[in-house]
Short mmCIF file of C-alpha atoms and ligand atoms in Angstrom, two decimals:
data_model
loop_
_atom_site.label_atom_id
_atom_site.label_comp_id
_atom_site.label_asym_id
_atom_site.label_seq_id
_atom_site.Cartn_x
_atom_site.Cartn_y
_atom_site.Cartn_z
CA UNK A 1 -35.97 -18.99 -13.42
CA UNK A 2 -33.79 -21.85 -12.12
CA UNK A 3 -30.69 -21.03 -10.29
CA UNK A 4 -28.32 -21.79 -12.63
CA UNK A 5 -30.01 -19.30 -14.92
CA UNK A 6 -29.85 -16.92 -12.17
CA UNK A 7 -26.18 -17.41 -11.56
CA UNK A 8 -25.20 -17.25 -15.33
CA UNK A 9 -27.18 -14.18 -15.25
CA UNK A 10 -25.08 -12.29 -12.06
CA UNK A 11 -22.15 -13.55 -13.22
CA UNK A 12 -22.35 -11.92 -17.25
CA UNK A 13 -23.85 -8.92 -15.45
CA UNK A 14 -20.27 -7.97 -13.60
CA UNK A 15 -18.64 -8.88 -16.53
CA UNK A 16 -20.65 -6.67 -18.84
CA UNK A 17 -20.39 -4.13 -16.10
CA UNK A 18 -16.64 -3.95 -16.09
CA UNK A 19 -16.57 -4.43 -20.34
CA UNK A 20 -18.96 -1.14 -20.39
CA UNK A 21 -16.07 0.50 -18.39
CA UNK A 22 -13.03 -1.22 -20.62
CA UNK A 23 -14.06 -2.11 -23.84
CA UNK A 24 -14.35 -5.74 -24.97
CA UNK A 25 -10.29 -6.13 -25.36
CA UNK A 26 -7.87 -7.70 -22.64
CA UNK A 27 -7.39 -5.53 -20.21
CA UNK A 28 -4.27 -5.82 -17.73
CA UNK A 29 -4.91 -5.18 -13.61
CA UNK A 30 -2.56 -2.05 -13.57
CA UNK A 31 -0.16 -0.61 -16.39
CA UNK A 32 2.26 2.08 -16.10
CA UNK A 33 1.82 5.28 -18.50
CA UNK A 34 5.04 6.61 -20.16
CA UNK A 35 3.68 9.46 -21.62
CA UNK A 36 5.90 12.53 -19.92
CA UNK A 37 9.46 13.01 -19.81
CA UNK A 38 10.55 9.31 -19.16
CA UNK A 39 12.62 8.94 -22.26
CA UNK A 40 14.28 12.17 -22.11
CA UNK A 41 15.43 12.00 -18.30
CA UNK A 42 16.57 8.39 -18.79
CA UNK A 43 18.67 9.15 -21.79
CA UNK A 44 20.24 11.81 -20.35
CA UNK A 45 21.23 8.89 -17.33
CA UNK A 46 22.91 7.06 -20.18
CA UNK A 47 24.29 10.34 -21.80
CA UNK A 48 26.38 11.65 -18.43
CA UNK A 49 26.69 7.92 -17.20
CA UNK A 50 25.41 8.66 -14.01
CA UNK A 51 23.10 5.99 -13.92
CA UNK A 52 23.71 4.63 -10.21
CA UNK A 53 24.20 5.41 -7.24
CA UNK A 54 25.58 8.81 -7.79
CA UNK A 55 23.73 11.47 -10.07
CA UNK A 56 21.19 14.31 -9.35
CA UNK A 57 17.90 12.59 -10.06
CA UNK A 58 17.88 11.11 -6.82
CA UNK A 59 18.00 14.27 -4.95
CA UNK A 60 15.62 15.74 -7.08
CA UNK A 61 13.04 12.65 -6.98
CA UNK A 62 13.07 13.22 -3.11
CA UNK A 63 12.70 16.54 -2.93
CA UNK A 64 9.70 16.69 -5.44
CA UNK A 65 8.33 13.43 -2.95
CA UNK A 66 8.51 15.66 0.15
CA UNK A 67 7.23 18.74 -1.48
CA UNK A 68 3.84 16.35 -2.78
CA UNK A 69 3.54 14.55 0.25
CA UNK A 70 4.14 17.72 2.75
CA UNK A 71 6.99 15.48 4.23
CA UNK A 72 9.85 17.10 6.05
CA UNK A 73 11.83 14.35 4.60
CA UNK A 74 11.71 11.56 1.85
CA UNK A 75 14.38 9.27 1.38
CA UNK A 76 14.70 7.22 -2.23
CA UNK A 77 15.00 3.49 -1.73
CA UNK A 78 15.08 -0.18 -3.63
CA UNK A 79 11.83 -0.49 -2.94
CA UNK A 80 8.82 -0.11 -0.91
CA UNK A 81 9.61 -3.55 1.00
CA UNK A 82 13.44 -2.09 2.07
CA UNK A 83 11.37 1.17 2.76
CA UNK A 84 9.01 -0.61 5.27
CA UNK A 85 12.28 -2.25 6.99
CA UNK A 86 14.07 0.27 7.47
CA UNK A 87 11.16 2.88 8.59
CA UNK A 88 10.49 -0.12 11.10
CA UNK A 89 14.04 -0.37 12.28
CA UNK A 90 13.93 3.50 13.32
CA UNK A 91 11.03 2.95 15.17
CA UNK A 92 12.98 0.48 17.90
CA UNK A 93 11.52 -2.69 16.31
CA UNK A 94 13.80 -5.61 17.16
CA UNK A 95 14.29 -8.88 18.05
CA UNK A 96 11.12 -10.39 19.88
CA UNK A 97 8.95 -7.34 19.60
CA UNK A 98 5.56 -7.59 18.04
CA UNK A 99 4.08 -5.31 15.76
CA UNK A 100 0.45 -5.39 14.80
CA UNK A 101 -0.08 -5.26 11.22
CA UNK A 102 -3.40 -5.68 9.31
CA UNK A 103 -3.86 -9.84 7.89
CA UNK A 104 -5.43 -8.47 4.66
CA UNK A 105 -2.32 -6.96 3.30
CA UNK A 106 0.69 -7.79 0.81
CA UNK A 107 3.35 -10.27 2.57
CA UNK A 108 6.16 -7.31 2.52
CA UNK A 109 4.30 -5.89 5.79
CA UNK A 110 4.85 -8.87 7.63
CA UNK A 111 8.22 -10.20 5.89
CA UNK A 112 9.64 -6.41 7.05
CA UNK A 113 8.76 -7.15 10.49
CA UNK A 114 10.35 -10.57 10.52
CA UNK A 115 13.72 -8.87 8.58
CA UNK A 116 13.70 -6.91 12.03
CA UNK A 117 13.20 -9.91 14.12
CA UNK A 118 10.14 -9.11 15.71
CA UNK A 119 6.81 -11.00 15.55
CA UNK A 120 4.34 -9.97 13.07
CA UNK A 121 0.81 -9.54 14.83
CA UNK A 122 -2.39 -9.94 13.21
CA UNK A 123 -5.19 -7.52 13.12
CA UNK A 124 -8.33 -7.63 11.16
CA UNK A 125 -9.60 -5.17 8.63
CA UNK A 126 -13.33 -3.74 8.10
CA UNK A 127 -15.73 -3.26 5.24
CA UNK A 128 -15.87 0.61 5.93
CA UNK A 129 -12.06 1.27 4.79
CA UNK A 130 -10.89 -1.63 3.95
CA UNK A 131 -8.36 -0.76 6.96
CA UNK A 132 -7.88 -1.38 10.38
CA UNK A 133 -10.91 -2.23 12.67
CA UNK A 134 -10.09 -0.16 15.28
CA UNK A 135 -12.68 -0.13 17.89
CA UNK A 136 -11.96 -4.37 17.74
CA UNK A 137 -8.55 -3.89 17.81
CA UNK A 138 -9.31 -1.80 20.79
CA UNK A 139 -11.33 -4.14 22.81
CA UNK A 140 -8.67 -6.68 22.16
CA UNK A 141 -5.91 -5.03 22.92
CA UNK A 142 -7.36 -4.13 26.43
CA UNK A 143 -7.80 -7.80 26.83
CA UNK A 144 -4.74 -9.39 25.74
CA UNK A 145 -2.03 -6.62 26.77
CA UNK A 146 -0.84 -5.01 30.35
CA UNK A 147 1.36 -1.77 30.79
CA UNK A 148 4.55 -2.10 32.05
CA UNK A 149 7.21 1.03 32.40
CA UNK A 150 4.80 2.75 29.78
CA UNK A 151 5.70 -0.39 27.41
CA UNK A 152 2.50 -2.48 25.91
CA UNK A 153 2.87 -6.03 26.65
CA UNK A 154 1.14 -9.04 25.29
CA UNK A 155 0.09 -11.19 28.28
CA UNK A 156 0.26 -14.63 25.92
CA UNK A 157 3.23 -14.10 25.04
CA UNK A 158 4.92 -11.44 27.28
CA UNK A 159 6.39 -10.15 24.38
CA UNK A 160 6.58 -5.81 23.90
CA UNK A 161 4.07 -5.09 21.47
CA UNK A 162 6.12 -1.84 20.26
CA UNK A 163 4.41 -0.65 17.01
CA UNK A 164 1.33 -0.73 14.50
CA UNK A 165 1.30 -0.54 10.69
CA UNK A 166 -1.94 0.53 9.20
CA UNK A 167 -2.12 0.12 5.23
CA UNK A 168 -4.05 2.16 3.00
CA UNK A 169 -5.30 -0.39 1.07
CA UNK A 170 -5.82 0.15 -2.63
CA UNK A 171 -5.20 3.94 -2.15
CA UNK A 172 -7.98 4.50 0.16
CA UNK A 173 -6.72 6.12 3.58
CA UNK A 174 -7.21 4.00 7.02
CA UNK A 175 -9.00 6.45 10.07
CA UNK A 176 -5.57 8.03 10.45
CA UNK A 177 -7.53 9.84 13.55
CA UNK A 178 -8.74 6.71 15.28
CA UNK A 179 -5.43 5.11 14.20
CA UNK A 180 -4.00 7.93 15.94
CA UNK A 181 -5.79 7.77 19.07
CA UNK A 182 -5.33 3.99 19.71
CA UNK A 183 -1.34 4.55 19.32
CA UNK A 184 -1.40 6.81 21.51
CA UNK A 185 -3.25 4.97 23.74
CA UNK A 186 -1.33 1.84 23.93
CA UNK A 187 2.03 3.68 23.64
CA UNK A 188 2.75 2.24 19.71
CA UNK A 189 5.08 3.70 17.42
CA UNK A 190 2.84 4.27 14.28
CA UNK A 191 4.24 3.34 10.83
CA UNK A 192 2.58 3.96 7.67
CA UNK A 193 2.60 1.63 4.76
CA UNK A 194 1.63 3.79 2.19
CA UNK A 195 2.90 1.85 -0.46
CA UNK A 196 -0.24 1.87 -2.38
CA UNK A 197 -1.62 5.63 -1.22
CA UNK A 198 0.48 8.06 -3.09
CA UNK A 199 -1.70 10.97 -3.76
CA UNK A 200 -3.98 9.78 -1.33
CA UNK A 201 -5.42 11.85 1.66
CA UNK A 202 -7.31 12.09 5.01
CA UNK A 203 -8.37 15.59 6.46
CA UNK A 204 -6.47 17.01 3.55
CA UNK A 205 -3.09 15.82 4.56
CA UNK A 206 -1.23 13.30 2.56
CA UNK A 207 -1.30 9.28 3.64
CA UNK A 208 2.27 8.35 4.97
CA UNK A 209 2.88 11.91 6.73
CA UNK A 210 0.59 11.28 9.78
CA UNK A 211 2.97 8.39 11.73
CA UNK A 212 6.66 8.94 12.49
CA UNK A 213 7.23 7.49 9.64
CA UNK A 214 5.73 5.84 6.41
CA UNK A 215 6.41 3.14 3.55
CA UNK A 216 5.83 4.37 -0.35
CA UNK A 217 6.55 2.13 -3.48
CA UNK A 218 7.45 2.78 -6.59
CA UNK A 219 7.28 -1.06 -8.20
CA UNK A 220 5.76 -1.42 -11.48
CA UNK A 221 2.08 -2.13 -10.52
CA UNK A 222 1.59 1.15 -8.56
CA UNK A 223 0.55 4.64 -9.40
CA UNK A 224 3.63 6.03 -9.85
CA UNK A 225 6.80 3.98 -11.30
CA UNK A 226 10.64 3.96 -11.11
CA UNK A 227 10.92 0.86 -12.34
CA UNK A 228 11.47 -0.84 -8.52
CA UNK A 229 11.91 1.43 -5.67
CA UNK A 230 10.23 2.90 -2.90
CA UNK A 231 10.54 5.67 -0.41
CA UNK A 232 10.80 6.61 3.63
CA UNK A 233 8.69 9.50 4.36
CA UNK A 234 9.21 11.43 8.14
CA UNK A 235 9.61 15.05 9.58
CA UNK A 236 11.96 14.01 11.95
CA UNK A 237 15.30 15.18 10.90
CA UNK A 238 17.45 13.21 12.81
CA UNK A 239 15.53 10.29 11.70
CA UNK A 240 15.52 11.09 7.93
CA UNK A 241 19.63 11.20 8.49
CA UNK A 242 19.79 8.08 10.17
CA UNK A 243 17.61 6.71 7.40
CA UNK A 244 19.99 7.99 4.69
CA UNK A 245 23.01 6.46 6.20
CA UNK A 246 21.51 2.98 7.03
CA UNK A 247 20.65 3.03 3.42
CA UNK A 248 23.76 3.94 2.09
CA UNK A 249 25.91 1.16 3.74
CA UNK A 250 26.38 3.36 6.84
CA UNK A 251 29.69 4.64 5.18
CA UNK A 252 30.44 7.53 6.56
CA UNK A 253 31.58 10.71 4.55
CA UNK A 254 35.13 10.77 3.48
CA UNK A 255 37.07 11.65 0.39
CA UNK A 256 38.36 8.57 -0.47
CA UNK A 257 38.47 6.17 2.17
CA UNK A 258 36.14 3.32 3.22
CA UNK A 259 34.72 3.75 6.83
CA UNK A 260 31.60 2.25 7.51
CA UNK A 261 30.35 2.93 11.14
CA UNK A 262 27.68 -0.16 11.67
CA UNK A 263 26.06 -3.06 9.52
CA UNK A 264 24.15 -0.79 7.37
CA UNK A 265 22.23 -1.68 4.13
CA UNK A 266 22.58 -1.59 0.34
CA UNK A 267 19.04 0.10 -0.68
CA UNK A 268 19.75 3.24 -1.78
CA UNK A 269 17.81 3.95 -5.24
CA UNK A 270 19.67 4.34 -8.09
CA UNK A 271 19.76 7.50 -10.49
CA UNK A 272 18.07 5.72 -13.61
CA UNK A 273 15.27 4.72 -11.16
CA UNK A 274 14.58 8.14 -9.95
CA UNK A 275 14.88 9.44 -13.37
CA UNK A 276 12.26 7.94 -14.38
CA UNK A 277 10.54 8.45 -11.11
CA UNK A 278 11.14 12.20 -11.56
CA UNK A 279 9.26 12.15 -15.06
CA UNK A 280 6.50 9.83 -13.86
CA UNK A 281 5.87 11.84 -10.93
CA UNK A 282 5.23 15.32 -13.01
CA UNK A 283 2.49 13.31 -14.08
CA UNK A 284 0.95 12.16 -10.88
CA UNK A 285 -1.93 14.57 -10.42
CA UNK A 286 -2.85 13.36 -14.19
CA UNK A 287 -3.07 9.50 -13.15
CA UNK A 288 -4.85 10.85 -9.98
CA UNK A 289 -7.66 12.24 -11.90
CA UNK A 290 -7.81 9.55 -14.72
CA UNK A 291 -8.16 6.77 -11.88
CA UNK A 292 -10.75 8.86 -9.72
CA UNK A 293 -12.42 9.66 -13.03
CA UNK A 294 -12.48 5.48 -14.05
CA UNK A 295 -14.02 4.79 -10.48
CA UNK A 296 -16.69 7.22 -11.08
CA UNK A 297 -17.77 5.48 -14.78
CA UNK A 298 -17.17 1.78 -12.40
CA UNK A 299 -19.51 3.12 -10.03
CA UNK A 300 -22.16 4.40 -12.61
CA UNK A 301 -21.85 0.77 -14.05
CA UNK A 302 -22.22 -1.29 -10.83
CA UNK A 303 -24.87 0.81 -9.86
CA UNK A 304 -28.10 -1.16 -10.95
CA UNK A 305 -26.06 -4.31 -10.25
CA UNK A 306 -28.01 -5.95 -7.34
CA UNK A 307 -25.47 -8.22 -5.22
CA UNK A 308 -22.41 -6.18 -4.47
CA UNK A 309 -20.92 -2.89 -4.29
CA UNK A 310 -18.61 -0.63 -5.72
CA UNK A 311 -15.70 0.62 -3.49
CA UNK A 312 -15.82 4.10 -2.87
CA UNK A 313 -13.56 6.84 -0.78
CA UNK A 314 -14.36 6.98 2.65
CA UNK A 315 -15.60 9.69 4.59
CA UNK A 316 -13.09 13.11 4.61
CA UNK A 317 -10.31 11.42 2.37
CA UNK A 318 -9.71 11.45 -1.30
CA UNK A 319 -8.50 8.84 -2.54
CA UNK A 320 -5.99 7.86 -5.31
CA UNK A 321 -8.66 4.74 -6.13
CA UNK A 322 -5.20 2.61 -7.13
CA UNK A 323 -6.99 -0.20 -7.87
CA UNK A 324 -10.59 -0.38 -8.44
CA UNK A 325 -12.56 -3.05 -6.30
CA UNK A 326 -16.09 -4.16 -6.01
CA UNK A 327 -17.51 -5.88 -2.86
CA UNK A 328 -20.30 -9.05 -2.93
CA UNK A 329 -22.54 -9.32 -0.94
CA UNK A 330 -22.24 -12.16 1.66
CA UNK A 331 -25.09 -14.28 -0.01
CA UNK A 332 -23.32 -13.37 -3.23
CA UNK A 333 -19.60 -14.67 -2.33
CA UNK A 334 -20.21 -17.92 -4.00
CA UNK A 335 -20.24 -16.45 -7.24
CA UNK A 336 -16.30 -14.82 -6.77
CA UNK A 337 -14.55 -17.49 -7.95
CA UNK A 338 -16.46 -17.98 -11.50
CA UNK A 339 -16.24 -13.82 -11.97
CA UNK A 340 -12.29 -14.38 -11.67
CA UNK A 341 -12.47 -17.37 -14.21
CA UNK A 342 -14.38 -16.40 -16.47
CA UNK A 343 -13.72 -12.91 -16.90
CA UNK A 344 -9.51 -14.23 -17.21
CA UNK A 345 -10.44 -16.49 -19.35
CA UNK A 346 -11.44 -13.72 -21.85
CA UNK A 347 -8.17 -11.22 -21.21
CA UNK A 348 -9.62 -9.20 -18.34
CA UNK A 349 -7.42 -9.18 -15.28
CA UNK A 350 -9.68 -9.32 -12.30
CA UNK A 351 -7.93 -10.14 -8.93
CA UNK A 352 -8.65 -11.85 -5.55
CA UNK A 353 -7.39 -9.97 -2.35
CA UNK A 354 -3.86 -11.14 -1.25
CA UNK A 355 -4.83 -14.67 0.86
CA UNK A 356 -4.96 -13.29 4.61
CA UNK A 357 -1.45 -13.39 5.64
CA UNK A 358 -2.05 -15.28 8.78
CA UNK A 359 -2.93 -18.31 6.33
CA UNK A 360 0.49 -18.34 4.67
CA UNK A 361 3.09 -21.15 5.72
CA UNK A 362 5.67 -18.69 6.85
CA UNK A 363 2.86 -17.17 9.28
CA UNK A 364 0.93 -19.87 10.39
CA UNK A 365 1.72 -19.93 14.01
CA UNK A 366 2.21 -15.95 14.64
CA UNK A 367 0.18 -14.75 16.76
CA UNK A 368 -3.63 -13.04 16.14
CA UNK A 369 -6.71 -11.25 16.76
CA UNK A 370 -10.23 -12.76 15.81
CA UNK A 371 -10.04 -12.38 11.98
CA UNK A 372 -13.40 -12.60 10.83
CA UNK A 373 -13.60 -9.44 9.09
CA UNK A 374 -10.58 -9.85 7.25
CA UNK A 375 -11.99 -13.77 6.15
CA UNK A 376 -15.16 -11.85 5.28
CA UNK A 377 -13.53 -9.50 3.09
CA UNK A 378 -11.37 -12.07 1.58
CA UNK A 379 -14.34 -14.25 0.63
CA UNK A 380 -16.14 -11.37 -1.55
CA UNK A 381 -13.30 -8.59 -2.92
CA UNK A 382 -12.66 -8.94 -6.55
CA UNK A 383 -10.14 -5.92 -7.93
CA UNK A 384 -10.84 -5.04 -11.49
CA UNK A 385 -9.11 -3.28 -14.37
CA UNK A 386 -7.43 -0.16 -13.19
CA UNK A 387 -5.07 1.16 -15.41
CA UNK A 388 -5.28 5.43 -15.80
CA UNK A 389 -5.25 4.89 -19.33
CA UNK A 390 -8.96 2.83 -19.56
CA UNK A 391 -10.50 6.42 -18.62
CA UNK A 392 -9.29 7.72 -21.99
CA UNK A 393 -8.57 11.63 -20.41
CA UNK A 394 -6.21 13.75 -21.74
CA UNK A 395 -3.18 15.55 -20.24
CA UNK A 396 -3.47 19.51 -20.17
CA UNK A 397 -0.72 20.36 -21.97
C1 LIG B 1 3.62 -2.93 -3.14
C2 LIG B 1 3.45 -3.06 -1.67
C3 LIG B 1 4.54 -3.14 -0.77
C4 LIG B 1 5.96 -3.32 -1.15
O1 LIG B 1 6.45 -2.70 -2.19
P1 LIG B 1 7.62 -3.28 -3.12
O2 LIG B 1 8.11 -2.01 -3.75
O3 LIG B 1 7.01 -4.22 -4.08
O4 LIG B 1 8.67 -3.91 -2.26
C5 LIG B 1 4.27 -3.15 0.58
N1 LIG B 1 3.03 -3.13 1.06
C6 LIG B 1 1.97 -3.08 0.24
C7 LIG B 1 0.62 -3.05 0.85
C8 LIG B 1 2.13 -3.06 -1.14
O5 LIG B 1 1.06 -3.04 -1.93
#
């Protein structure tokens, strides 16, 4: 067989793979599902006209969130981005701080460290989780960092390195334990962006719940939907008030009169948001099961498939398998970029991993760990199809 047979041949093989799982139509990354009380709850927005930022589907939204996630607290934002900022603002992050936050992840980690004016820090990811390489991260950190007054400092740069932000990438949970430990350790606040892990668990306790605080969102492309919006999970009560009040323009209460006690922000969600949050999240269990249920028929394609692998849950989590991802194999990582074109070319949305954020022009010269596992990852990840609705399931009434 001559190679370009051979390459034809691995490359129609993934595709037929994922067209066993989808059908032969186009086939989006990730679409919402609007099949539960959306329309009702939002008419009834319209109806009363509380459709901003006063009405009870807020208050309802984040009390469902905390009951779910086993959160003392959850506070209803813009979204997950404002979330992040603010969660890292109540953590002590400020100007010329450094917080260490995974390269392979979505630019609103590191843009809500520079809104604080801290430094993001780059740390690289493994194949295990798809999260933080800890024991490296460990080794490094004993190398590059000295205590001083219990505070972690980077010797480059002699800046505080005062927190970490794991990610749960695609749904699956990060070694919240080892995660844990290292914090700990090193004396870092530990922040949780769980934007993409709602429903997701390690040990049996939800993602988000295990730092002093975490990150959800709510945007469009994510398991559960208000449109735009995110939340702030913590079980601190005095930080879950200070959270509030940031994020209602730090006005403080009063009949009628406009005091506002500090420069707070504008990111409180608004009631037609939560609305529809409140419907979509009834459902959330549902999309939970359709998406676990898709990876398994993924898996059972990509089995026989010699060349890469199918990601699966790690060890003691479940996982909300947000977006379904295969893995090459390194001598197979010249074939990613003609999977992406040519199965795009025929209507089915296959993605590339975000570029490693250390690579983007706003990042170039932060500072950053050895990366290789991230640039490793990066070379060979292909997302595919995830929507709940391609496992075809339905609801229990
Ligand atoms: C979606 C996402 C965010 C931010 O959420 P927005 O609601 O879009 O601001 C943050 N981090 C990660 C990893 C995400 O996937």
């Amino acid at each position: 067989m001559n190679v370009q047979l051979a390459d034809q041949n691995f490359v129609s093989a993934v595709i037929g793979a994922i067209q066993n799982v989808t059908g032969s139509q186009p086939q989006a990354l990730h679409e919402p599902r609007f099949d539960g009380n959306e329309k009702e709850y939002l008419l009834d927005c319209i109806t009363t006209g509380y459709v901003s930022s006063v009405g009870p589907y807020v208050d309802l939204f984040e009390s469902k969130l905390a009951e779910i996630t086993g959160a003392r607290h959850a506070i209803a934002v813009v979204n997950g981005t404002a979330a992040l900022h603010i969660c890292l603002l109540l953590a002590g992050v400020g100007t010329g701080d450094e917080v260490l936050i995974p390269a392979m992840s979505f630019i609103a980690t590191a843009n809500a460290v520079t809104y604080c004016g801290a430094t993001a820090h780059f740390i690289d990811s493994q194949e295990s989780d798809l999260g933080i390489n800890v024991q490296k991260l460990d080794e490094y950190l004993t190398r590059i960092s000295y205590k001083r007054n219990g505070l972690v400092i980077n010797k480059l740069t002699g800046s505080i390195i005062r927190a970490i932000v794991p990610m749960h990438c695609f749904g699956h949970p990060s070694n919240l334990t080892d995660i844990e430990n290292l914090a700990k350790k090193y004396n870092l606040v530990l922040i949780e962006d769980a934007a993409e892990s709602l429903g997701s668990t390690f040990r049996g306790k939800h993602t988000g719940t295990f730092g002093a605080l975490g990150a959800i969102s709510f945007n469009g492309n994510k398991i559960v939907t208000t449109g735009g919006g995110g939340a702030i999970l913590t079980d601190s009560d005095d930080l879950a008030s200070r959270a509030k009040h940031l994020t209602k323009t730090a006005r403080v209460a009063h009949a009628w009169d406009f005091i506002h006690d500090e420069v707070g922000f504008n990111y409180r969600m608004p009631n037609i948001n939560a609305a529809l949050g409140c419907a979509q999240i009834e459902n959330l269990d549902f999309e939970v099961e359709s998406k676990r249920s898709l990876a398994a028929k993924y898996r059972r394609a990509f089995e026989k498939i010699e060349g890469l692998s199918f990601v699966t849950e790690p060890d003691n989590c479940k996982s909300n398998y947000w977006l379904q991802t295969i893995i090459l194999n390194k001598d197979f990582s010249k074939y990613k970029e003609e999977i992406l074109r040519a199965s795009n070319q025929i209507g089915i949305s296959t993605r590339p991993v975000w570029k490693l954020l250390n690579s983007l022009p706003p990042y170039l010269k932060n500072p950053s760990m050895d990366l290789s596992g991230s640039a490793s990852l990066e070379r060979r990840i292909i997302n595919l199809p995830s929507s709940a609705k391609l496992d075809g399931g339905k609801k229990n009434a």
